[in-house]
Amino acid sequence: MSKRVALEASFATAEAARMADVDVVAAYPITPQTHVPERLAEMVANGELKAAYIPVESEHSAMSACLGAAAVGARTFTATAGQGLELMHEVVYVASSMRYPVVMAICNRALSAPLSVWCDHSDAMAVRDTGWIQVFCQNNQEAFDMTLWAFRVGEDPKVLFPVMIHFDGFTLSHVTEPMILPEQSEVDTFLPKFQYPFALNPDKPMTHGAFGLPEIYSETKIAQEVAFRKSKDVAIQGFKEFGDIFGRYYHLVESYRTEDAKTLLLTMGSFTETAKIVIDRKRDNGEMVGLVSLRLWRPFPFEEFRQAVKNAETLIVFDRCISSGGPGGPVSSEVRAALYDEKEKPRVVSFIGGLGGRDMSLSDFEYVIERGNEIAEKGSEELFETVGVRGKVTGIRG
Amino acid sequence: MADELSWRDLEVGNIVLEAGNASFRRTGDWRSERPIMDKEKCNKCGLCWLYCPDAAMKLLDDGYYEPELFYCKGCGICARVCPREAITMIEEEEK
Ligand code: SF4
Ligand code: SF4
């Protein structure tokens, strides 16, 4: 029988890694991710998890060690946040290009300066184009579920890509919530043993990571890109299988009360749950509003996203990251690009807020929806508007 | 060789399944200078063989060494390390 427990997202993801029976964990502690490697190290020390725990001297080394482990066919897990992900950046690209299905939890954190350990999505957006499959979580149950799903999808022989699970630092990583832990037998049914087809083995010599001269580099990258986009099918299949076994069905794009909605709000991560309360209130008031949230961020689910927003007049996108000097938040610019060629499309309004751990209250989201509708009607002088910044913000021009 | 492969022909992650096929690669075409060996001066110490970064120096049956020009990049390290100054680098155009 599955059981109901109370866990913070850090422990939830560590528990999922344990139940996935990972072979290797290589991680370097950084706030707010620290509880993840701490708990895993504890499990290994207590004999609850039979794995090699590699204490490394930096995140760059953490990811490098993970690559080595994955190369011999080990199920490999790590976690980081903010600056740690930045320090790891170079090797993050190598993981996806060499097709090692490492799974990594990210406790999302703002980037320095000013130094901040609190949440926003700047770290996630900085690795947007690294070729990792990426999902966002709204709560701790999802942090657990997505971790299991990540192994299932990443290790699929049709996929072989690394997977990042984003969940908000502190808001989820350190907040205890009720959640359901499945039976080990259910996990074993969902997650077959990792069979890496190209595991390094002295009896069968081969070369991983050969360098690419100009006559082969383009072909290599295109082969990678085509395979990466195809991984979406396995992502969908993974959610279906997950639902069939565990009873929770997930979608690439999550829609909440979107039926007949004229205005849609788009959020990512834990704020989505706050925003849902505002949607409920407005619906009770008879307002035709709904919410969409991108669960799968990479590869971007174009079809599913267009389908989810096609009947709306206004789409208000809320970003927790600034794309400096760019068109708005990273999510809003991608969303605009995804809709650009459509004949019928909602007007996209871009908001940025929740930076560096700034909270977003119910009334803040009420403001975002009301002001968003106003901008859709009358326009705004600014490319994007901000929420909760003291002093009227002007000068966000193209 | 590589320039005949389409993107569909590549292994996942560009993994090379055939061990040691780097030996098919002619690295010698980068060369602008080549080592000329002088058997008169050579004492067969093997330093040139040891230091060659491309493993291009070949041990002959008679104990002397000779560069394999298919691989030799002409870096001149062998000439520099030879204690007998038995190796001279000459421009590729020279005879
Ligand atoms: S020139 Fe360089 S590459 Fe050629 S044989 Fe000498 S050391 Fe080796
Ligand atoms: S280093 Fe000079 S002396 Fe020694 S084997 Fe090579 S050519 Fe001969």
PDB file of N, CA and C in Angstrom, chain A residues 331-393:
ATOM      1  N   VAL A 331       9.960  33.159 -20.691  1.00  0.00           N
ATOM      2  CA  VAL A 331       8.772  32.362 -21.026  1.00  0.00           C
ATOM      3  C   VAL A 331       7.885  33.145 -21.981  1.00  0.00           C
ATOM      4  N   SER A 332       7.701  34.423 -21.698  1.00  0.00           N
ATOM      5  CA  SER A 332       6.808  35.202 -22.565  1.00  0.00           C
ATOM      6  C   SER A 332       7.373  35.322 -23.970  1.00  0.00           C
ATOM      7  N   SER A 333       8.692  35.437 -24.112  1.00  0.00           N
ATOM      8  CA  SER A 333       9.212  35.563 -25.479  1.00  0.00           C
ATOM      9  C   SER A 333       9.078  34.240 -26.235  1.00  0.00           C
ATOM     10  N   GLU A 334       9.230  33.120 -25.528  1.00  0.00           N
ATOM     11  CA  GLU A 334       9.046  31.820 -26.198  1.00  0.00           C
ATOM     12  C   GLU A 334       7.584  31.620 -26.601  1.00  0.00           C
ATOM     13  N   VAL A 335       6.706  32.040 -25.700  1.00  0.00           N
ATOM     14  CA  VAL A 335       5.271  31.891 -25.952  1.00  0.00           C
ATOM     15  C   VAL A 335       4.859  32.740 -27.155  1.00  0.00           C
ATOM     16  N   ARG A 336       5.381  33.951 -27.209  1.00  0.00           N
ATOM     17  CA  ARG A 336       5.091  34.820 -28.360  1.00  0.00           C
ATOM     18  C   ARG A 336       5.585  34.171 -29.649  1.00  0.00           C
ATOM     19  N   ALA A 337       6.808  33.638 -29.598  1.00  0.00           N
ATOM     20  CA  ALA A 337       7.375  32.987 -30.793  1.00  0.00           C
ATOM     21  C   ALA A 337       6.536  31.777 -31.201  1.00  0.00           C
ATOM     22  N   ALA A 338       6.042  31.047 -30.210  1.00  0.00           N
ATOM     23  CA  ALA A 338       5.235  29.851 -30.501  1.00  0.00           C
ATOM     24  C   ALA A 338       3.922  30.220 -31.184  1.00  0.00           C
ATOM     25  N   LEU A 339       3.436  31.440 -30.930  1.00  0.00           N
ATOM     26  CA  LEU A 339       2.131  31.848 -31.465  1.00  0.00           C
ATOM     27  C   LEU A 339       2.229  32.710 -32.717  1.00  0.00           C
ATOM     28  N   TYR A 340       3.422  33.187 -33.010  1.00  0.00           N
ATOM     29  CA  TYR A 340       3.580  34.224 -34.039  1.00  0.00           C
ATOM     30  C   TYR A 340       2.939  33.865 -35.379  1.00  0.00           C
ATOM     31  N   ASP A 341       3.118  32.616 -35.811  1.00  0.00           N
ATOM     32  CA  ASP A 341       2.619  32.223 -37.130  1.00  0.00           C
ATOM     33  C   ASP A 341       1.149  31.789 -37.132  1.00  0.00           C
ATOM     34  N   GLU A 342       0.526  31.785 -35.968  1.00  0.00           N
ATOM     35  CA  GLU A 342      -0.882  31.366 -35.902  1.00  0.00           C
ATOM     36  C   GLU A 342      -1.771  32.494 -36.420  1.00  0.00           C
ATOM     37  N   LYS A 343      -2.835  32.114 -37.127  1.00  0.00           N
ATOM     38  CA  LYS A 343      -3.767  33.125 -37.631  1.00  0.00           C
ATOM     39  C   LYS A 343      -4.558  33.728 -36.480  1.00  0.00           C
ATOM     40  N   GLU A 344      -5.148  32.835 -35.703  1.00  0.00           N
ATOM     41  CA  GLU A 344      -5.936  33.260 -34.540  1.00  0.00           C
ATOM     42  C   GLU A 344      -5.062  33.059 -33.306  1.00  0.00           C
ATOM     43  N   LYS A 345      -4.811  34.085 -32.566  1.00  0.00           N
ATOM     44  CA  LYS A 345      -3.987  33.905 -31.368  1.00  0.00           C
ATOM     45  C   LYS A 345      -4.354  34.943 -30.318  1.00  0.00           C
ATOM     46  N   PRO A 346      -4.150  34.572 -29.050  1.00  0.00           N
ATOM     47  CA  PRO A 346      -4.418  35.558 -28.012  1.00  0.00           C
ATOM     48  C   PRO A 346      -3.350  36.646 -28.014  1.00  0.00           C
ATOM     49  N   ARG A 347      -3.726  37.796 -27.496  1.00  0.00           N
ATOM     50  CA  ARG A 347      -2.744  38.851 -27.298  1.00  0.00           C
ATOM     51  C   ARG A 347      -1.921  38.481 -26.069  1.00  0.00           C
ATOM     52  N   VAL A 348      -0.602  38.543 -26.211  1.00  0.00           N
ATOM     53  CA  VAL A 348       0.262  38.137 -25.095  1.00  0.00           C
ATOM     54  C   VAL A 348       0.710  39.369 -24.313  1.00  0.00           C
ATOM     55  N   VAL A 349       0.492  39.322 -23.023  1.00  0.00           N
ATOM     56  CA  VAL A 349       0.926  40.407 -22.138  1.00  0.00           C
ATOM     57  C   VAL A 349       1.969  39.830 -21.183  1.00  0.00           C
ATOM     58  N   SER A 350       3.063  40.570 -21.015  1.00  0.00           N
ATOM     59  CA  SER A 350       4.185  40.024 -20.239  1.00  0.00           C
ATOM     60  C   SER A 350       4.365  40.727 -18.899  1.00  0.00           C
ATOM     61  N   PHE A 351       4.423  39.919 -17.842  1.00  0.00           N
ATOM     62  CA  PHE A 351       4.700  40.443 -16.495  1.00  0.00           C
ATOM     63  C   PHE A 351       5.928  39.758 -15.929  1.00  0.00           C
ATOM     64  N   ILE A 352       6.685  40.509 -15.134  1.00  0.00           N
ATOM     65  CA  ILE A 352       7.810  39.910 -14.420  1.00  0.00           C
ATOM     66  C   ILE A 352       7.660  40.215 -12.938  1.00  0.00           C
ATOM     67  N   GLY A 353       7.880  39.204 -12.126  1.00  0.00           N
ATOM     68  CA  GLY A 353       7.803  39.398 -10.675  1.00  0.00           C
ATOM     69  C   GLY A 353       8.357  38.204  -9.944  1.00  0.00           C
ATOM     70  N   GLY A 354       8.262  38.257  -8.637  1.00  0.00           N
ATOM     71  CA  GLY A 354       8.727  37.119  -7.836  1.00  0.00           C
ATOM     72  C   GLY A 354      10.222  36.904  -7.943  1.00  0.00           C
ATOM     73  N   LEU A 355      10.979  37.985  -8.168  1.00  0.00           N
ATOM     74  CA  LEU A 355      12.432  37.833  -8.326  1.00  0.00           C
ATOM     75  C   LEU A 355      13.112  37.715  -6.967  1.00  0.00           C
ATOM     76  N   GLY A 356      14.148  36.893  -6.912  1.00  0.00           N
ATOM     77  CA  GLY A 356      14.978  36.781  -5.704  1.00  0.00           C
ATOM     78  C   GLY A 356      14.177  36.526  -4.443  1.00  0.00           C
ATOM     79  N   GLY A 357      13.139  35.692  -4.554  1.00  0.00           N
ATOM     80  CA  GLY A 357      12.369  35.300  -3.371  1.00  0.00           C
ATOM     81  C   GLY A 357      11.238  36.242  -3.001  1.00  0.00           C
ATOM     82  N   ARG A 358      10.993  37.278  -3.809  1.00  0.00           N
ATOM     83  CA  ARG A 358       9.867  38.175  -3.530  1.00  0.00           C
ATOM     84  C   ARG A 358       8.576  37.361  -3.659  1.00  0.00           C
ATOM     85  N   ASP A 359       7.764  37.463  -2.635  1.00  0.00           N
ATOM     86  CA  ASP A 359       6.535  36.673  -2.626  1.00  0.00           C
ATOM     87  C   ASP A 359       5.498  37.287  -3.567  1.00  0.00           C
ATOM     88  N   MET A 360       4.619  36.441  -4.030  1.00  0.00           N
ATOM     89  CA  MET A 360       3.474  36.909  -4.817  1.00  0.00           C
ATOM     90  C   MET A 360       2.223  36.474  -4.069  1.00  0.00           C
ATOM     91  N   SER A 361       1.454  37.454  -3.637  1.00  0.00           N
ATOM     92  CA  SER A 361       0.252  37.145  -2.860  1.00  0.00           C
ATOM     93  C   SER A 361      -0.938  36.976  -3.796  1.00  0.00           C
ATOM     94  N   LEU A 362      -2.069  36.597  -3.211  1.00  0.00           N
ATOM     95  CA  LEU A 362      -3.295  36.471  -4.006  1.00  0.00           C
ATOM     96  C   LEU A 362      -3.642  37.803  -4.659  1.00  0.00           C
ATOM     97  N   SER A 363      -3.503  38.887  -3.886  1.00  0.00           N
ATOM     98  CA  SER A 363      -3.881  40.185  -4.468  1.00  0.00           C
ATOM     99  C   SER A 363      -2.903  40.591  -5.569  1.00  0.00           C
ATOM    100  N   ASP A 364      -1.657  40.142  -5.471  1.00  0.00           N
ATOM    101  CA  ASP A 364      -0.716  40.440  -6.561  1.00  0.00           C
ATOM    102  C   ASP A 364      -1.185  39.775  -7.863  1.00  0.00           C
ATOM    103  N   PHE A 365      -1.623  38.526  -7.748  1.00  0.00           N
ATOM    104  CA  PHE A 365      -2.099  37.843  -8.961  1.00  0.00           C
ATOM    105  C   PHE A 365      -3.421  38.431  -9.454  1.00  0.00           C
ATOM    106  N   GLU A 366      -4.239  38.910  -8.491  1.00  0.00           N
ATOM    107  CA  GLU A 366      -5.458  39.609  -8.920  1.00  0.00           C
ATOM    108  C   GLU A 366      -5.085  40.835  -9.743  1.00  0.00           C
ATOM    109  N   TYR A 367      -4.085  41.570  -9.251  1.00  0.00           N
ATOM    110  CA  TYR A 367      -3.618  42.753  -9.970  1.00  0.00           C
ATOM    111  C   TYR A 367      -3.110  42.375 -11.362  1.00  0.00           C
ATOM    112  N   VAL A 368      -2.309  41.289 -11.425  1.00  0.00           N
ATOM    113  CA  VAL A 368      -1.723  40.863 -12.710  1.00  0.00           C
ATOM    114  C   VAL A 368      -2.837  40.589 -13.726  1.00  0.00           C
ATOM    115  N   ILE A 369      -3.890  39.919 -13.294  1.00  0.00           N
ATOM    116  CA  ILE A 369      -4.972  39.593 -14.233  1.00  0.00           C
ATOM    117  C   ILE A 369      -5.735  40.863 -14.643  1.00  0.00           C
ATOM    118  N   GLU A 370      -6.026  41.700 -13.659  1.00  0.00           N
ATOM    119  CA  GLU A 370      -6.794  42.910 -13.993  1.00  0.00           C
ATOM    120  C   GLU A 370      -5.996  43.864 -14.872  1.00  0.00           C
ATOM    121  N   ARG A 371      -4.755  44.123 -14.461  1.00  0.00           N
ATOM    122  CA  ARG A 371      -3.895  45.012 -15.239  1.00  0.00           C
ATOM    123  C   ARG A 371      -3.574  44.384 -16.611  1.00  0.00           C
ATOM    124  N   GLY A 372      -3.408  43.077 -16.630  1.00  0.00           N
ATOM    125  CA  GLY A 372      -3.131  42.369 -17.888  1.00  0.00           C
ATOM    126  C   GLY A 372      -4.259  42.555 -18.887  1.00  0.00           C
ATOM    127  N   ASN A 373      -5.493  42.457 -18.401  1.00  0.00           N
ATOM    128  CA  ASN A 373      -6.647  42.670 -19.284  1.00  0.00           C
ATOM    129  C   ASN A 373      -6.695  44.102 -19.787  1.00  0.00           C
ATOM    130  N   GLU A 374      -6.332  45.027 -18.909  1.00  0.00           N
ATOM    131  CA  GLU A 374      -6.325  46.442 -19.282  1.00  0.00           C
ATOM    132  C   GLU A 374      -5.278  46.701 -20.374  1.00  0.00           C
ATOM    133  N   ILE A 375      -4.084  46.098 -20.206  1.00  0.00           N
ATOM    134  CA  ILE A 375      -3.018  46.272 -21.201  1.00  0.00           C
ATOM    135  C   ILE A 375      -3.447  45.663 -22.535  1.00  0.00           C
ATOM    136  N   ALA A 376      -4.101  44.502 -22.468  1.00  0.00           N
ATOM    137  CA  ALA A 376      -4.557  43.843 -23.699  1.00  0.00           C
ATOM    138  C   ALA A 376      -5.508  44.764 -24.460  1.00  0.00           C
ATOM    139  N   GLU A 377      -6.272  45.539 -23.724  1.00  0.00           N
ATOM    140  CA  GLU A 377      -7.255  46.427 -24.352  1.00  0.00           C
ATOM    141  C   GLU A 377      -6.636  47.743 -24.824  1.00  0.00           C
ATOM    142  N   LYS A 378      -5.860  48.368 -23.917  1.00  0.00           N
ATOM    143  CA  LYS A 378      -5.370  49.728 -24.222  1.00  0.00           C
ATOM    144  C   LYS A 378      -3.893  49.788 -24.551  1.00  0.00           C
ATOM    145  N   GLY A 379      -3.171  48.708 -24.353  1.00  0.00           N
ATOM    146  CA  GLY A 379      -1.727  48.723 -24.594  1.00  0.00           C
ATOM    147  C   GLY A 379      -0.954  49.284 -23.413  1.00  0.00           C
ATOM    148  N   SER A 380       0.370  49.161 -23.487  1.00  0.00           N
ATOM    149  CA  SER A 380       1.239  49.686 -22.433  1.00  0.00           C
ATOM    150  C   SER A 380       2.464  50.278 -23.097  1.00  0.00           C
ATOM    151  N   GLU A 381       3.048  51.274 -22.476  1.00  0.00           N
ATOM    152  CA  GLU A 381       4.261  51.868 -23.045  1.00  0.00           C
ATOM    153  C   GLU A 381       5.461  50.965 -22.827  1.00  0.00           C
ATOM    154  N   GLU A 382       5.324  50.028 -21.895  1.00  0.00           N
ATOM    155  CA  GLU A 382       6.473  49.193 -21.534  1.00  0.00           C
ATOM    156  C   GLU A 382       6.364  47.836 -22.234  1.00  0.00           C
ATOM    157  N   LEU A 383       7.533  47.241 -22.526  1.00  0.00           N
ATOM    158  CA  LEU A 383       7.556  45.915 -23.150  1.00  0.00           C
ATOM    159  C   LEU A 383       7.009  44.858 -22.208  1.00  0.00           C
ATOM    160  N   PHE A 384       7.306  45.030 -20.921  1.00  0.00           N
ATOM    161  CA  PHE A 384       6.690  44.176 -19.908  1.00  0.00           C
ATOM    162  C   PHE A 384       6.452  45.018 -18.678  1.00  0.00           C
ATOM    163  N   GLU A 385       5.542  44.583 -17.840  1.00  0.00           N
ATOM    164  CA  GLU A 385       5.298  45.298 -16.599  1.00  0.00           C
ATOM    165  C   GLU A 385       5.747  44.439 -15.427  1.00  0.00           C
ATOM    166  N   THR A 386       5.955  45.090 -14.307  1.00  0.00           N
ATOM    167  CA  THR A 386       6.464  44.384 -13.140  1.00  0.00           C
ATOM    168  C   THR A 386       5.401  44.357 -12.047  1.00  0.00           C
ATOM    169  N   VAL A 387       5.558  43.418 -11.140  1.00  0.00           N
ATOM    170  CA  VAL A 387       4.633  43.306 -10.015  1.00  0.00           C
ATOM    171  C   VAL A 387       5.427  43.450  -8.731  1.00  0.00           C
ATOM    172  N   GLY A 388       4.964  44.284  -7.849  1.00  0.00           N
ATOM    173  CA  GLY A 388       5.544  44.375  -6.515  1.00  0.00           C
ATOM    174  C   GLY A 388       6.840  45.160  -6.438  1.00  0.00           C
ATOM    175  N   VAL A 389       7.198  45.869  -7.507  1.00  0.00           N
ATOM    176  CA  VAL A 389       8.410  46.695  -7.436  1.00  0.00           C
ATOM    177  C   VAL A 389       8.011  48.080  -6.940  1.00  0.00           C
ATOM    178  N   ARG A 390       8.674  48.566  -5.906  1.00  0.00           N
ATOM    179  CA  ARG A 390       8.333  49.887  -5.357  1.00  0.00           C
ATOM    180  C   ARG A 390       8.776  50.974  -6.333  1.00  0.00           C
ATOM    181  N   GLY A 391       7.916  51.927  -6.559  1.00  0.00           N
ATOM    182  CA  GLY A 391       8.205  53.005  -7.508  1.00  0.00           C
ATOM    183  C   GLY A 391       7.689  52.627  -8.878  1.00  0.00           C
ATOM    184  N   LYS A 392       7.078  53.577  -9.567  1.00  0.00           N
ATOM    185  CA  LYS A 392       6.524  53.271 -10.888  1.00  0.00           C
ATOM    186  C   LYS A 392       7.655  52.960 -11.860  1.00  0.00           C
ATOM    187  N   VAL A 393       7.552  51.819 -12.525  1.00  0.00           N
ATOM    188  CA  VAL A 393       8.624  51.389 -13.429  1.00  0.00           C
ATOM    189  C   VAL A 393       8.358  51.931 -14.829  1.00  0.00           C
TER     190      VAL A 393
END
